[in-house]
């Protein structure tokens, strides 16, 4: 039970950190990565599931 909770918290934390990083990135950097501002949450969610 504790390991499951710890894992979920780690995923949530990764999501929040990725979300913050992408939101701070300039539009040109996001464009180079093929990410639009509207897709930031989706990309952050995907990244958090694969950590």
mmCIF file of the C-alpha atoms, coordinates in Angstrom:
data_MODEL
# 
_entry.id   MODEL 
# 
loop_
_atom_site.group_PDB 
_atom_site.id 
_atom_site.type_symbol 
_atom_site.label_atom_id 
_atom_site.label_alt_id 
_atom_site.label_comp_id 
_atom_site.label_asym_id 
_atom_site.label_entity_id 
_atom_site.label_seq_id 
_atom_site.pdbx_PDB_ins_code 
_atom_site.Cartn_x 
_atom_site.Cartn_y 
_atom_site.Cartn_z 
_atom_site.occupancy 
_atom_site.B_iso_or_equiv 
_atom_site.pdbx_formal_charge 
_atom_site.auth_seq_id 
_atom_site.auth_comp_id 
_atom_site.auth_asym_id 
_atom_site.auth_atom_id 
_atom_site.pdbx_PDB_model_num 
ATOM 1  C CA . UNK A 1 1  ? 0.000  0.000  0.000   1.00 0.00 ? 1  UNK A CA 1 
ATOM 2  C CA . UNK A 1 2  ? 2.724  2.463  0.967   1.00 0.00 ? 2  UNK A CA 1 
ATOM 3  C CA . UNK A 1 3  ? 4.772  1.665  -2.152  1.00 0.00 ? 3  UNK A CA 1 
ATOM 4  C CA . UNK A 1 4  ? 1.746  2.274  -4.352  1.00 0.00 ? 4  UNK A CA 1 
ATOM 5  C CA . UNK A 1 5  ? 1.111  5.639  -2.709  1.00 0.00 ? 5  UNK A CA 1 
ATOM 6  C CA . UNK A 1 6  ? 4.779  6.572  -3.001  1.00 0.00 ? 6  UNK A CA 1 
ATOM 7  C CA . UNK A 1 7  ? 4.755  5.638  -6.692  1.00 0.00 ? 7  UNK A CA 1 
ATOM 8  C CA . UNK A 1 8  ? 1.633  7.724  -7.356  1.00 0.00 ? 8  UNK A CA 1 
ATOM 9  C CA . UNK A 1 9  ? 3.165  10.689 -5.546  1.00 0.00 ? 9  UNK A CA 1 
ATOM 10 C CA . UNK A 1 10 ? 6.369  10.345 -7.588  1.00 0.00 ? 10 UNK A CA 1 
ATOM 11 C CA . UNK A 1 11 ? 4.326  10.344 -10.813 1.00 0.00 ? 11 UNK A CA 1 
ATOM 12 C CA . UNK A 1 12 ? 2.346  13.397 -9.684  1.00 0.00 ? 12 UNK A CA 1 
ATOM 13 C CA . UNK A 1 13 ? 5.558  15.202 -8.768  1.00 0.00 ? 13 UNK A CA 1 
ATOM 14 C CA . UNK A 1 14 ? 7.107  14.359 -12.152 1.00 0.00 ? 14 UNK A CA 1 
ATOM 15 C CA . UNK A 1 15 ? 3.967  15.680 -13.849 1.00 0.00 ? 15 UNK A CA 1 
ATOM 16 C CA . UNK A 1 16 ? 4.071  18.954 -11.922 1.00 0.00 ? 16 UNK A CA 1 
ATOM 17 C CA . UNK A 1 17 ? 7.792  19.453 -12.576 1.00 0.00 ? 17 UNK A CA 1 
ATOM 18 C CA . UNK A 1 18 ? 7.447  18.711 -16.281 1.00 0.00 ? 18 UNK A CA 1 
ATOM 19 C CA . UNK A 1 19 ? 4.412  20.955 -16.535 1.00 0.00 ? 19 UNK A CA 1 
ATOM 20 C CA . UNK A 1 20 ? 6.277  23.838 -14.884 1.00 0.00 ? 20 UNK A CA 1 
ATOM 21 C CA . UNK A 1 21 ? 9.305  23.376 -17.136 1.00 0.00 ? 21 UNK A CA 1 
ATOM 22 C CA . UNK A 1 22 ? 7.247  23.299 -20.316 1.00 0.00 ? 22 UNK A CA 1 
ATOM 23 C CA . UNK A 1 23 ? 5.200  26.316 -19.276 1.00 0.00 ? 23 UNK A CA 1 
ATOM 24 C CA . UNK A 1 24 ? 8.409  28.304 -18.744 1.00 0.00 ? 24 UNK A CA 1 
ATOM 25 C CA . UNK A 1 25 ? 9.889  27.305 -22.093 1.00 0.00 ? 25 UNK A CA 1 
ATOM 26 C CA . UNK A 1 26 ? 9.824  29.935 -24.833 1.00 0.00 ? 26 UNK A CA 1 
ATOM 27 C CA . UNK A 1 27 ? 7.456  29.366 -27.750 1.00 0.00 ? 27 UNK A CA 1 
ATOM 28 C CA . UNK A 1 28 ? 10.410 28.868 -30.106 1.00 0.00 ? 28 UNK A CA 1 
ATOM 29 C CA . UNK A 1 29 ? 11.777 26.015 -27.971 1.00 0.00 ? 29 UNK A CA 1 
ATOM 30 C CA . UNK A 1 30 ? 8.378  24.361 -27.814 1.00 0.00 ? 30 UNK A CA 1 
ATOM 31 C CA . UNK A 1 31 ? 7.983  24.750 -31.576 1.00 0.00 ? 31 UNK A CA 1 
ATOM 32 C CA . UNK A 1 32 ? 11.389 23.120 -32.126 1.00 0.00 ? 32 UNK A CA 1 
ATOM 33 C CA . UNK A 1 33 ? 10.169 20.176 -30.022 1.00 0.00 ? 33 UNK A CA 1 
ATOM 34 C CA . UNK A 1 34 ? 6.881  20.036 -31.946 1.00 0.00 ? 34 UNK A CA 1 
ATOM 35 C CA . UNK A 1 35 ? 4.786  20.999 -28.902 1.00 0.00 ? 35 UNK A CA 1 
ATOM 36 C CA . UNK A 1 36 ? 2.083  23.655 -28.908 1.00 0.00 ? 36 UNK A CA 1 
ATOM 37 C CA . UNK A 1 37 ? 1.028  25.487 -25.750 1.00 0.00 ? 37 UNK A CA 1 
ATOM 38 C CA . UNK A 1 38 ? -2.286 23.610 -25.883 1.00 0.00 ? 38 UNK A CA 1 
ATOM 39 C CA . UNK A 1 39 ? -0.451 20.265 -25.746 1.00 0.00 ? 39 UNK A CA 1 
ATOM 40 C CA . UNK A 1 40 ? 1.702  20.998 -22.689 1.00 0.00 ? 40 UNK A CA 1 
ATOM 41 C CA . UNK A 1 41 ? -0.554 19.208 -20.180 1.00 0.00 ? 41 UNK A CA 1 
ATOM 42 C CA . UNK A 1 42 ? -0.803 16.144 -22.412 1.00 0.00 ? 42 UNK A CA 1 
ATOM 43 C CA . UNK A 1 43 ? 2.984  15.946 -22.826 1.00 0.00 ? 43 UNK A CA 1 
ATOM 44 C CA . UNK A 1 44 ? 3.571  16.430 -19.096 1.00 0.00 ? 44 UNK A CA 1 
ATOM 45 C CA . UNK A 1 45 ? 1.078  13.655 -18.316 1.00 0.00 ? 45 UNK A CA 1 
ATOM 46 C CA . UNK A 1 46 ? 2.713  11.327 -20.812 1.00 0.00 ? 46 UNK A CA 1 
ATOM 47 C CA . UNK A 1 47 ? 6.192  12.064 -19.439 1.00 0.00 ? 47 UNK A CA 1 
ATOM 48 C CA . UNK A 1 48 ? 5.071  11.378 -15.865 1.00 0.00 ? 48 UNK A CA 1 
ATOM 49 C CA . UNK A 1 49 ? 3.734  7.943  -16.814 1.00 0.00 ? 49 UNK A CA 1 
ATOM 50 C CA . UNK A 1 50 ? 7.071  6.899  -18.300 1.00 0.00 ? 50 UNK A CA 1 
ATOM 51 C CA . UNK A 1 51 ? 9.388  7.827  -15.427 1.00 0.00 ? 51 UNK A CA 1 
# 
